[in-house]
CSV table of C-alpha atoms in Angstrom, one decimal:
chain,number,residue,atom,x,y,z
A,20,MET,CA,-3.8,-16.8,28.8
A,21,THR,CA,-2.4,-15.1,31.9
A,22,ALA,CA,-1.9,-11.4,32.1
A,23,ALA,CA,1.9,-11.9,32.1
A,24,VAL,CA,1.7,-14.0,29.0
A,25,ALA,CA,-0.6,-11.5,27.3
A,26,GLU,CA,1.8,-8.6,28.0
A,27,ARG,CA,4.8,-10.6,26.7
A,28,SER,CA,2.9,-11.4,23.6
A,29,ARG,CA,2.2,-7.7,23.0
A,30,VAL,CA,5.9,-6.9,23.5
A,31,LEU,CA,6.9,-9.6,20.9
A,32,THR,CA,4.3,-8.3,18.5
A,33,ALA,CA,5.8,-4.8,18.9
A,34,LEU,CA,9.3,-6.3,18.2
A,35,ASP,CA,7.9,-7.8,15.0
A,36,ALA,CA,8.1,-4.3,13.6
A,37,VAL,CA,11.9,-4.1,14.1
A,38,ARG,CA,13.8,-5.3,11.1
A,39,ASP,CA,17.4,-6.1,10.3
A,40,PRO,CA,18.1,-3.2,8.0
A,41,GLU,CA,20.2,-5.3,5.6
A,42,LEU,CA,18.0,-8.4,5.5
A,43,ASP,CA,14.6,-6.6,5.7
A,44,GLU,CA,13.2,-9.2,8.0
A,45,PRO,CA,11.9,-8.9,11.6
A,46,ILE,CA,14.4,-9.5,14.4
A,47,THR,CA,11.9,-11.9,15.9
A,48,THR,CA,11.6,-14.3,13.0
A,49,LEU,CA,15.3,-14.1,12.4
A,50,GLY,CA,15.9,-15.4,15.9
A,51,PHE,CA,17.7,-12.2,17.1
A,52,VAL,CA,15.6,-12.0,20.3
A,53,SER,CA,17.2,-14.2,22.9
A,54,SER,CA,14.9,-13.4,25.8
A,55,CYS,CA,11.9,-11.3,26.7
A,56,VAL,CA,10.7,-11.0,30.3
A,57,VAL,CA,7.8,-8.9,31.4
A,58,SER,CA,7.1,-8.3,35.1
A,59,ALA,CA,3.6,-7.8,36.5
A,60,ALA,CA,4.4,-4.1,37.1
A,61,GLY,CA,5.2,-3.6,33.4
A,62,ASP,CA,9.0,-3.7,33.5
A,63,VAL,CA,10.4,-5.3,30.3
A,64,VAL,CA,13.8,-6.8,29.8
A,65,VAL,CA,14.7,-7.8,26.3
A,66,ARG,CA,18.0,-9.3,25.2
A,67,LEU,CA,19.2,-9.4,21.6
A,68,ARG,CA,21.8,-11.4,19.9
A,69,LEU,CA,23.4,-11.4,16.4
A,70,PRO,CA,24.9,-14.1,14.1
A,71,THR,CA,28.5,-13.1,14.8
A,72,TYR,CA,30.5,-11.2,17.4
A,73,PHE,CA,31.6,-8.8,14.7
A,74,CYS,CA,28.3,-7.9,13.0
A,75,ALA,CA,28.4,-4.3,11.8
A,76,PRO,CA,27.9,-1.9,14.8
A,77,ASN,CA,25.8,0.5,12.8
A,78,PHE,CA,23.3,-2.2,11.8
A,79,ALA,CA,23.3,-3.5,15.4
A,80,PHE,CA,22.7,0.0,16.8
A,81,LEU,CA,19.7,0.5,14.6
A,82,MET,CA,18.1,-2.7,15.7
A,83,VAL,CA,18.7,-2.1,19.4
A,84,ALA,CA,17.5,1.5,19.2
A,85,ASP,CA,14.4,0.5,17.2
A,86,ALA,CA,13.6,-2.3,19.7
A,87,TYR,CA,13.9,0.1,22.6
A,88,ASP,CA,11.6,2.6,20.8
A,89,VAL,CA,8.8,0.1,20.0
A,90,VAL,CA,8.9,-1.5,23.5
A,91,SER,CA,9.0,1.7,25.5
A,92,ALA,CA,6.1,3.1,23.4
A,93,LEU,CA,3.7,0.5,24.6
A,94,PRO,CA,1.2,2.1,27.1
A,95,GLU,CA,1.4,-0.9,29.5
A,96,VAL,CA,5.2,-0.7,29.7
A,97,ARG,CA,6.6,1.1,32.8
A,98,SER,CA,10.3,0.7,31.9
A,99,ALA,CA,12.2,-0.9,29.1
A,100,ASP,CA,15.7,-2.5,29.3
A,101,VAL,CA,16.8,-3.5,25.8
A,102,ALA,CA,20.4,-4.6,25.3
A,103,LEU,CA,22.6,-6.5,22.9
A,104,GLU,CA,24.7,-9.3,24.1
A,105,ASP,CA,27.8,-11.1,22.9
A,106,HIS,CA,29.0,-8.3,20.5
A,107,PHE,CA,32.3,-6.4,20.4
A,108,ALA,CA,30.5,-3.1,20.6
A,109,SER,CA,27.7,-4.0,22.9
A,110,ALA,CA,28.9,-1.7,25.7
A,111,GLU,CA,28.8,1.4,23.5
A,112,ILE,CA,25.6,0.4,21.8
A,113,ASN,CA,23.7,-0.4,25.0
A,114,ALA,CA,24.9,2.7,26.7
A,115,GLY,CA,24.1,4.9,23.8
A,116,VAL,CA,20.6,3.5,23.3
A,117,ALA,CA,19.8,3.7,27.0
A,118,ALA,CA,20.9,7.4,27.1
A,119,ARG,CA,19.1,8.1,23.8
A,120,ALA,CA,22.4,9.5,22.7
A,121,GLY,CA,22.4,8.6,19.0
A,122,PHE,CA,25.0,6.7,17.0
A,123,ALA,CA,27.4,9.6,16.5
A,124,VAL,CA,27.7,10.4,20.2
A,125,SER,CA,27.8,6.7,21.1
A,126,PHE,CA,30.8,6.2,18.8
A,127,ALA,CA,32.4,9.6,19.2
A,128,GLY,CA,35.6,9.9,17.2
A,129,GLU,CA,34.6,6.9,15.0
A,130,ALA,CA,31.2,7.7,13.5
A,131,ILE,CA,30.8,10.5,11.1
A,132,GLY,CA,27.1,11.0,11.5
A,133,GLU,CA,23.7,9.5,12.2
A,134,LEU,CA,22.3,6.5,10.4
A,135,ASP,CA,19.3,8.0,8.5
A,136,GLU,CA,21.1,7.7,5.1
A,137,LEU,CA,22.0,4.1,5.9
A,138,ARG,CA,18.5,3.2,6.7
A,139,ARG,CA,17.3,4.9,3.5
A,140,THR,CA,19.9,2.9,1.4
A,141,PHE,CA,18.5,-0.4,2.7
A,142,LEU,CA,14.9,0.8,2.2
A,143,VAL,CA,15.8,1.4,-1.4
A,144,LYS,CA,17.1,-2.1,-1.7
A,145,ALA,CA,14.0,-3.5,0.0
A,146,VAL,CA,11.8,-1.7,-2.6
A,147,LEU,CA,13.9,-3.2,-5.4
A,148,ALA,CA,13.7,-6.7,-3.9
A,149,GLY,CA,10.0,-6.3,-3.4
A,150,THR,CA,9.5,-5.2,-7.0
A,151,ASP,CA,11.1,-8.4,-8.1
A,152,GLN,CA,8.9,-10.5,-5.8
A,153,VAL,CA,5.8,-8.9,-7.3
A,154,CYS,CA,6.8,-8.8,-10.9
A,155,ARG,CA,8.6,-12.2,-11.2
A,156,PRO,CA,5.3,-14.2,-11.3
A,157,LEU,CA,4.0,-12.0,-14.1
A,158,LEU,CA,7.1,-12.4,-16.2
A,159,ALA,CA,7.2,-16.1,-15.5
A,160,ALA,CA,3.6,-16.3,-16.9
A,161,GLY,CA,4.8,-14.8,-20.1
A,162,LEU,CA,4.0,-11.1,-19.7
A,163,ASP,CA,6.2,-8.8,-21.8
A,164,PRO,CA,8.4,-6.7,-19.5
A,165,ALA,CA,7.5,-3.6,-21.5
A,166,ALA,CA,3.9,-4.1,-20.4
A,167,LEU,CA,4.9,-3.5,-16.8
A,168,THR,CA,5.6,0.2,-17.6
A,169,THR,CA,1.9,0.8,-18.0
A,170,MET,CA,0.8,-1.1,-15.0
A,171,THR,CA,-0.2,0.5,-11.6
A,172,LEU,CA,-0.3,-0.8,-8.1
A,173,GLY,CA,-4.0,-1.0,-8.5
A,174,ASP,CA,-3.7,-3.4,-11.4
A,175,MET,CA,-2.0,-6.0,-9.2
A,176,GLN,CA,-3.7,-8.7,-7.4
A,177,GLU,CA,-3.6,-8.4,-3.6
A,178,SER,CA,-0.8,-10.5,-2.0
A,179,ALA,CA,1.5,-10.4,0.9
A,180,GLN,CA,4.4,-9.5,-1.4
A,181,LEU,CA,2.4,-6.5,-2.8
A,182,GLU,CA,1.4,-5.3,0.7
A,183,ARG,CA,5.0,-5.5,1.8
A,184,LEU,CA,6.2,-3.6,-1.2
A,185,CYS,CA,3.7,-0.9,-0.6
A,186,ARG,CA,4.8,-0.6,3.1
A,187,ARG,CA,8.4,-0.2,2.0
A,188,ARG,CA,7.5,2.4,-0.6
A,189,ALA,CA,5.5,4.3,2.0
A,190,GLU,CA,8.5,4.4,4.3
A,191,LEU,CA,10.5,6.0,1.5
A,192,GLY,CA,7.8,8.5,0.9
A,193,LEU,CA,6.9,7.0,-2.5
A,194,ARG,CA,3.4,6.8,-3.9
A,195,THR,CA,1.3,3.8,-2.9
A,196,ASP,CA,-2.1,4.8,-4.2
A,197,PRO,CA,-3.8,2.5,-6.7
A,198,ALA,CA,-2.9,4.8,-9.6
A,199,ALA,CA,0.8,4.8,-8.7
A,200,PRO,CA,3.1,3.3,-11.3
A,201,LEU,CA,4.2,-0.3,-10.5
A,202,LEU,CA,7.8,0.4,-11.6
A,203,VAL,CA,9.5,3.4,-10.1
A,204,ASP,CA,13.0,4.4,-9.3
A,205,PRO,CA,13.1,3.9,-5.5
A,206,GLY,CA,15.6,6.7,-5.1
A,207,THR,CA,13.5,9.4,-6.9
A,208,GLY,CA,10.0,8.0,-7.3
A,209,ASP,CA,10.2,8.6,-11.1
A,210,PRO,CA,8.4,6.0,-13.3
A,211,ILE,CA,10.6,3.5,-15.1
A,212,THR,CA,10.0,3.6,-18.9
A,213,GLY,CA,11.5,2.5,-22.2
A,214,ALA,CA,14.9,0.9,-22.3
A,215,ALA,CA,15.4,1.4,-18.6
A,216,VAL,CA,12.9,-1.4,-17.8
A,217,SER,CA,15.3,-4.3,-18.5
A,218,LEU,CA,18.1,-2.7,-16.3
A,219,HIS,CA,15.6,-2.0,-13.5
A,220,LEU,CA,14.2,-5.5,-13.5
A,221,GLY,CA,17.8,-6.9,-13.5
A,222,ARG,CA,18.8,-4.7,-10.5
A,223,ALA,CA,15.6,-5.8,-8.7
A,224,ARG,CA,16.3,-9.5,-9.3
A,225,ILE,CA,20.0,-9.2,-8.2
A,226,THR,CA,19.0,-7.3,-5.1
A,227,ARG,CA,16.3,-9.8,-4.1
A,228,VAL,CA,18.7,-12.7,-4.6
A,229,GLY,CA,21.4,-11.0,-2.6
A,230,ILE,CA,19.1,-10.3,0.3
A,231,GLU,CA,17.8,-13.8,0.4
A,232,ALA,CA,21.3,-15.3,0.2
A,233,ASN,CA,22.5,-13.1,3.1
A,234,THR,CA,19.5,-14.0,5.1
A,235,GLY,CA,20.2,-17.7,4.7
A,236,ILE,CA,23.8,-17.2,5.7
A,237,CYS,CA,22.9,-15.2,8.8
A,238,ARG,CA,20.3,-17.8,9.8
A,239,GLY,CA,22.9,-20.5,9.5
A,240,MET,CA,25.6,-18.6,11.4
A,241,LEU,CA,23.1,-17.8,14.2
A,242,ARG,CA,22.1,-21.5,14.5
A,243,HIS,CA,25.7,-22.5,14.6
A,244,ARG,CA,26.6,-19.9,17.2
A,245,TYR,CA,23.8,-20.5,19.6
A,246,GLY,CA,22.0,-23.7,18.7
A,247,THR,CA,18.7,-22.5,20.0
A,248,ALA,CA,15.7,-20.7,18.4
A,249,GLY,CA,15.0,-17.1,19.3
A,250,VAL,CA,11.9,-16.2,21.4
A,251,GLY,CA,9.8,-14.9,18.5
A,252,GLU,CA,11.2,-17.4,16.1
A,253,GLU,CA,10.3,-20.2,18.5
A,254,GLU,CA,6.7,-19.1,18.8
A,255,ASP,CA,6.3,-18.7,15.1
A,256,GLU,CA,7.4,-22.3,14.5
A,257,GLU,CA,4.9,-23.8,17.1
């Protein structure tokens, strides 16, 4: 592996940490990274794309800003040029991210504030969806839903789904220690008990199905729009 290839690989690994806030999937595996070029001197140029020209600008801003942050934080990177292409608000988004201006300043007169609450809203949904992914196999095996109220994270078998759920809970500031309740309200961290279990599990299932359906739609629209795999997506499939 050449030095340039190694550096590019590290940049793509960093971009794996950037997620579409609504779909809760990395922009790399979603195919949103259209190009990634790293010079010998450590100058990085990343270009991003989205399924449609009119994807929500707040979602787009989060992804471009997060991508810039993870790339520019790499010690071997001298400069980072991260930009969104083929989007109706790409000029405002790219200029705002490059200037580290924030969403409200970048869309002055249109935005009412920053995007912290939006990010938190989608993290709550990610925790709900993750709860369904972890609990569904137990329920399918015949476990009484009421039994879930006494279970902790430490009672669960290790799995990629459990690890992902714990990461999302940690991002919300929720407990992830082995003694933490398995079922919690992702908004408050309070344990789910009694009659609330059925409603909670229903919300978790609906949220998971909705996210997966939207992911499938976005993947299809992206393939139709561009007809080529993204950089990280391409490498994952090899």
